[in-house]
Coordinates of C-alpha atoms in Angstrom, one line a residue:
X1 CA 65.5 94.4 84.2
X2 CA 64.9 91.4 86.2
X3 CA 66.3 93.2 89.6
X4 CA 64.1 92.3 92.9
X5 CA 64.7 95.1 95.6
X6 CA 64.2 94.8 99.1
X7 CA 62.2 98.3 100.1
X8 CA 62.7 97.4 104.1
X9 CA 66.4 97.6 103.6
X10 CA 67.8 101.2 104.5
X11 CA 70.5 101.0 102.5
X12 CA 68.7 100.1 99.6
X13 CA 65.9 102.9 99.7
X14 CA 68.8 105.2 100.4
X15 CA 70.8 104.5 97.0
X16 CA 67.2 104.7 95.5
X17 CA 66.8 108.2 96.6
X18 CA 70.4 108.8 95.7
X19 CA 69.0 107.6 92.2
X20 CA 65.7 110.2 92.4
X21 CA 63.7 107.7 90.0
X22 CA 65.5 108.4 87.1
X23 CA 64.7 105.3 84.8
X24 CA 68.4 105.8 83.3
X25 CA 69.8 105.8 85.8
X26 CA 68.4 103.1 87.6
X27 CA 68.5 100.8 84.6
X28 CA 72.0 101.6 84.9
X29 CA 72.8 101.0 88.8
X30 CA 70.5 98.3 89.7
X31 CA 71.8 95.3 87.6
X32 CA 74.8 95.9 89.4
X33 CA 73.2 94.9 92.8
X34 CA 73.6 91.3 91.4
X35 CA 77.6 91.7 92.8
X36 CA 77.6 94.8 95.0
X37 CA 75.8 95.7 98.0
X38 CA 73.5 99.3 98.4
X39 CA 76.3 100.4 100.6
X40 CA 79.2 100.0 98.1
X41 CA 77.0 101.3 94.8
X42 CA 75.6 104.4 97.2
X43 CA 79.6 105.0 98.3
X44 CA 80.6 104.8 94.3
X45 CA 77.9 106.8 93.0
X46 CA 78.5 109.9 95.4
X47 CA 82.8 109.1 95.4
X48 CA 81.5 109.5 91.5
X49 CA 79.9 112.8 92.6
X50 CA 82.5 114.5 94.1
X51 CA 84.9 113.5 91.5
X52 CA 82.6 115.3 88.9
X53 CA 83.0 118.6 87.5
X54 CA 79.6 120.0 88.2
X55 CA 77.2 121.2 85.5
X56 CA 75.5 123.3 87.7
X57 CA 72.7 121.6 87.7
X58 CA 72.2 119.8 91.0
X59 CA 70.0 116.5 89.3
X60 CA 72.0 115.9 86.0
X61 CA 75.6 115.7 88.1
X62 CA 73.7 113.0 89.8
X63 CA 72.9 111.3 87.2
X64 CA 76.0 112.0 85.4
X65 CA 77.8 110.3 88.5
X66 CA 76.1 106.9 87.7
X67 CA 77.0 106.8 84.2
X68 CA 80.7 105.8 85.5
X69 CA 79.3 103.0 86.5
X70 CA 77.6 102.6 83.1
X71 CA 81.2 102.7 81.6
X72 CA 82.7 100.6 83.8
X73 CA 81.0 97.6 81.7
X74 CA 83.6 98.5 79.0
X75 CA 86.7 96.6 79.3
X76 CA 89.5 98.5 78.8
X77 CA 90.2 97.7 75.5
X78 CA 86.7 98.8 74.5
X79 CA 86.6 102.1 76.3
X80 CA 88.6 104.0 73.7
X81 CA 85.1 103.5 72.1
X82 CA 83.9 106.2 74.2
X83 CA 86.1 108.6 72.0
X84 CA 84.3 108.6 68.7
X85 CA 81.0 108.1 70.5
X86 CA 82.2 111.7 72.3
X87 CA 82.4 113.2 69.0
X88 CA 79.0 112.3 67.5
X89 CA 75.9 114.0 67.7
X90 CA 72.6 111.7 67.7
X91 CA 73.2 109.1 65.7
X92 CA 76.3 106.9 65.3
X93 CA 77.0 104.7 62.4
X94 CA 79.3 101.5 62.8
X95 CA 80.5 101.3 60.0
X96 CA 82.1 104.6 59.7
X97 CA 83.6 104.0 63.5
X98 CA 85.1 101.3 61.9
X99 CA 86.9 103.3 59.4
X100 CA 87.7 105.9 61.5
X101 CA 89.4 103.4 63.9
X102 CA 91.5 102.3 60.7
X103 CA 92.3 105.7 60.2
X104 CA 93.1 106.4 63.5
X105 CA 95.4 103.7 64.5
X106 CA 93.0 101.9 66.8
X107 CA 93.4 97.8 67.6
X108 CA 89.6 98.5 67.5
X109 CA 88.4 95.5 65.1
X110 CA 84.9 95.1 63.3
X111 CA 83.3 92.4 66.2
X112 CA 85.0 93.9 69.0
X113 CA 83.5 97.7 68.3
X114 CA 80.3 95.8 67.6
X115 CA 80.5 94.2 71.0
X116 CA 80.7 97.7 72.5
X117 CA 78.0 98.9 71.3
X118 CA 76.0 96.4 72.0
X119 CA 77.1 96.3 76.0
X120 CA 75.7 100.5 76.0
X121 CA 72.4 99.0 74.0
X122 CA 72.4 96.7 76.9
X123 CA 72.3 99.4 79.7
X124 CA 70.3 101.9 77.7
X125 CA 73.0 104.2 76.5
X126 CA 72.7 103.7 72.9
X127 CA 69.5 102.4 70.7
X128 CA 69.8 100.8 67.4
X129 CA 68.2 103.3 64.4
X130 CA 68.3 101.0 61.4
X131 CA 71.1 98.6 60.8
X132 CA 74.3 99.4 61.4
X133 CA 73.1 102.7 62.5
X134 CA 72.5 103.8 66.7
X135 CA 71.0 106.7 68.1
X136 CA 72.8 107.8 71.0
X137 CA 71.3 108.6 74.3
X138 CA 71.2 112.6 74.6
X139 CA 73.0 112.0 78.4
X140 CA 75.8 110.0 77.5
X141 CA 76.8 112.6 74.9
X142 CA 76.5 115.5 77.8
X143 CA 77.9 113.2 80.4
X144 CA 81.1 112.9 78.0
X145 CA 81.1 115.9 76.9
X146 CA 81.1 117.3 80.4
X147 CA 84.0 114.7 81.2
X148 CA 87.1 116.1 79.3
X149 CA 89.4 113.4 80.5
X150 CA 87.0 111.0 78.2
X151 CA 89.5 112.7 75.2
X152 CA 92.0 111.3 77.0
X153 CA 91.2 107.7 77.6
X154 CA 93.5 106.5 74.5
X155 CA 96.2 108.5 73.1
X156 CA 94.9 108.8 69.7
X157 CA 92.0 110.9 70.7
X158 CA 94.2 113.8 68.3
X159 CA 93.8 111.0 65.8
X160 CA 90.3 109.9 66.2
X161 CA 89.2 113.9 66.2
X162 CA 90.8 113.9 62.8
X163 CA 89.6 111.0 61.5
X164 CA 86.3 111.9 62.8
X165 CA 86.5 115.5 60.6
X166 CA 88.1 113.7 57.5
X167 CA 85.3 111.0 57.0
X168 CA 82.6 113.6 57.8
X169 CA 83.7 115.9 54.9
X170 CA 84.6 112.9 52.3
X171 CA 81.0 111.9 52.9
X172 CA 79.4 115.1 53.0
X173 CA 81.4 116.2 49.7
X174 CA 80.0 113.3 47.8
X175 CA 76.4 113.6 48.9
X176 CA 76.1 117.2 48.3
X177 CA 76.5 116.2 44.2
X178 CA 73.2 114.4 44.9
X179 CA 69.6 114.5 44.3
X180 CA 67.7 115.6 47.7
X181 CA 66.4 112.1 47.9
X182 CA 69.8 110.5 47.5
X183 CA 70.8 112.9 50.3
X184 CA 68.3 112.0 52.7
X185 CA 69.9 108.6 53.2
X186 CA 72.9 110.8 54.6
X187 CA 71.6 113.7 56.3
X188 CA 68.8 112.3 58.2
X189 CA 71.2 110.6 60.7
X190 CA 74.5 112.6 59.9
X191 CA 73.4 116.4 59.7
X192 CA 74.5 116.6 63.3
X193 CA 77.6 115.1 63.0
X194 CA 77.9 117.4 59.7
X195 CA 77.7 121.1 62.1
X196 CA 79.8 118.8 64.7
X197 CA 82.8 118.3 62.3
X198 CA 82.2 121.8 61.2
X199 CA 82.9 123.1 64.9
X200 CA 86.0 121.1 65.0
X201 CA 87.0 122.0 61.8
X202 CA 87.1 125.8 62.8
X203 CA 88.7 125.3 66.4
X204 CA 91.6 123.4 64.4
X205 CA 91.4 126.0 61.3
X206 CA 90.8 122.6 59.0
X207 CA 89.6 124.9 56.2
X208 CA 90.0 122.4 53.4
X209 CA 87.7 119.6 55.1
X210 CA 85.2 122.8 56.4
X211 CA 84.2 123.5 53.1
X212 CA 83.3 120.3 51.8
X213 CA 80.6 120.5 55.1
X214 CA 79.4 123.3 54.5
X215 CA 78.8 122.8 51.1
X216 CA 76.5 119.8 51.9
X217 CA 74.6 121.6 54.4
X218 CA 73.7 124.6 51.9
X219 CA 73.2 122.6 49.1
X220 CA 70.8 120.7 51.3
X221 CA 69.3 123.7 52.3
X222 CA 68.8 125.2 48.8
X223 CA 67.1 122.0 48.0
X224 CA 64.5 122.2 50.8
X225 CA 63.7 125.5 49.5
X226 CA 65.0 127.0 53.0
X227 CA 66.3 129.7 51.4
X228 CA 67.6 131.8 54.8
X229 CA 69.6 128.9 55.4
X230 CA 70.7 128.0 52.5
X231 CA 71.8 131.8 52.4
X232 CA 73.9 131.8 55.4
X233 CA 75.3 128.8 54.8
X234 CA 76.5 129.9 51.6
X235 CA 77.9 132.9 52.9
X236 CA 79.8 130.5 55.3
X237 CA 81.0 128.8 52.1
X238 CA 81.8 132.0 50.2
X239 CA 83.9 133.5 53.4
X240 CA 85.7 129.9 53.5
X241 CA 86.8 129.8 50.2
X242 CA 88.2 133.6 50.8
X243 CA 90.4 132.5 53.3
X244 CA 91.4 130.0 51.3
X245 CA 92.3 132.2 47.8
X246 CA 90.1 129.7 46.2
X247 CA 89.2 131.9 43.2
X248 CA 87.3 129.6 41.2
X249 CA 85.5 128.4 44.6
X250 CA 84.4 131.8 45.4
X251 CA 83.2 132.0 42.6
X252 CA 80.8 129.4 42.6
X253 CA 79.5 130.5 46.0
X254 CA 78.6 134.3 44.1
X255 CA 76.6 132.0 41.7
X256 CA 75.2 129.9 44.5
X257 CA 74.3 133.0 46.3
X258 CA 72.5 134.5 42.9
X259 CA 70.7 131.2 42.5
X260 CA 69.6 131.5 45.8
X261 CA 68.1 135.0 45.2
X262 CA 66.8 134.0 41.9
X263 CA 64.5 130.9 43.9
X264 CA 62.8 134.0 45.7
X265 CA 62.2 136.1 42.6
X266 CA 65.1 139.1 44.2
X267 CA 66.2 139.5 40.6
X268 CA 68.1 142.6 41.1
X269 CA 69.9 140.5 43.7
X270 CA 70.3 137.5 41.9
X271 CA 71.7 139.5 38.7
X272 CA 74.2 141.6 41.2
X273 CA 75.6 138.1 42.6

């Protein structure tokens, strides 16, 4: 992006080889040659390095070194961004950070969270989708997740984790009432997040919001006609509302289940459910 390099400096081809061509990472590093010299960005991306909890994999930790430098262009007010953006899958929607920033606590306003964003669009981290929505570059979410201390960057990460769960299943409870079209709008960006609140939701033994995801996902599944899904995941349900002595929710998963049966003509099966 507008970055002239000298190729007879040695310093220079040296933080490019550092870099080994990756176009991420290279959109990431070189801008900042507008302030730093080779020498001090080489030094930062391998201090980066050997700072890094290694992936085993010799190529991503170098890349994953340069993305500090990629969220250095946070301020620190904005880095507690990196939180929610940690516990997202794919596709991030602004809105909803918003919310869960309300929820959580955070001094995170509207324009300030948009600003954010915008500064990862900048360096290539994040892409905007359609409106409000951003698809998030698959190695920022593995460099985060790979970086536990990220979770600890604001002391409400408890609180975004739970907001983050809460707003997932409050969504996912009112699309699974509707029509598959209706539910499109939701799950074409969100399913991910839907199986990553899920995951939460089990570690943390949140039954009550674990349900409500689930639900969407099988009722999702049943109306795709992906009946082995929709099968498990109605298990999942059933078992859920078990642990729960939810009598009346288990049920509706036994009729769920028969429905299920009765969409692939088992009607032995469907009649015993």
């Amino acid at each position: 992006p507008g970055v002239t390099l000298d190729r007879e400096d040695d310093a220079m081809n040296d933080l490019m080889d550092t870099l080994g061509g990756h176009p991420l990472a290279m959109r990431v590093v070189l801008p900042r040659l507008a302030n730093r010299s080779p020498e001090a960005l080489q030094e930062t991306v391998e201090q980066n390095l050997d700072d890094l909890d290694s992936v085993g994999n010799e190529a991503l930790d170098q890349l994953y070194s340069t993305l500090e430098l990629a969220t250095e262009v946070l301020d620190d007010g904005l880095r507690e961004l990196l939180i929610p953006l940690y516990l997202h899958e794919r596709f991030v929607d602004v809105s909803m950070i918003e919310e869960m920033a309300e929820e959580a606590g955070s001094t995170l306003s509207r324009d300030r969270i948009d600003q954010g964003l915008q500064t990862l669009v900048d360096v290539g981290l994040l892409q905007n989708a359609r409106g409000d929505v951003y698809s998030i570059h698959p190695v920022l979410t593995g460099y985060l997740r790979s970086r536990e201390h990220v979770q600890k960057l604001a002391n409400r990460a408890e609180e975004w984790t739970r907001a983050f769960v809460r707003l997932m299943a409050a969504y996912a409870n009112h699309f699974a009432q509707k029509t598959l079209h209706e539910q499109h709008r939701f799950t074409d960006y969100h399913e991910s997040n839907v199986v990553q609140a899920i995951r939460i939701a089990r570690q943390n033994e949140w039954m009550e919001r674990e349900r409500y995801l689930v639900k969407l996902l099988a009722t999702s599944a049943l109306k795709r006609r992906l009946h082995d899904v929709a099968e498990r995941r109605y298990e999942r349900w059933l078992e859920n509302h078990r642990r729960l002595e939810n009598e009346s929710g288990v049920a509706g998963a036994y009729h769920q289940l028969g429905i299920v049966a009765q969409e692939q003509r088992k009607f032995d099966e469907a009649e015993n459910w």
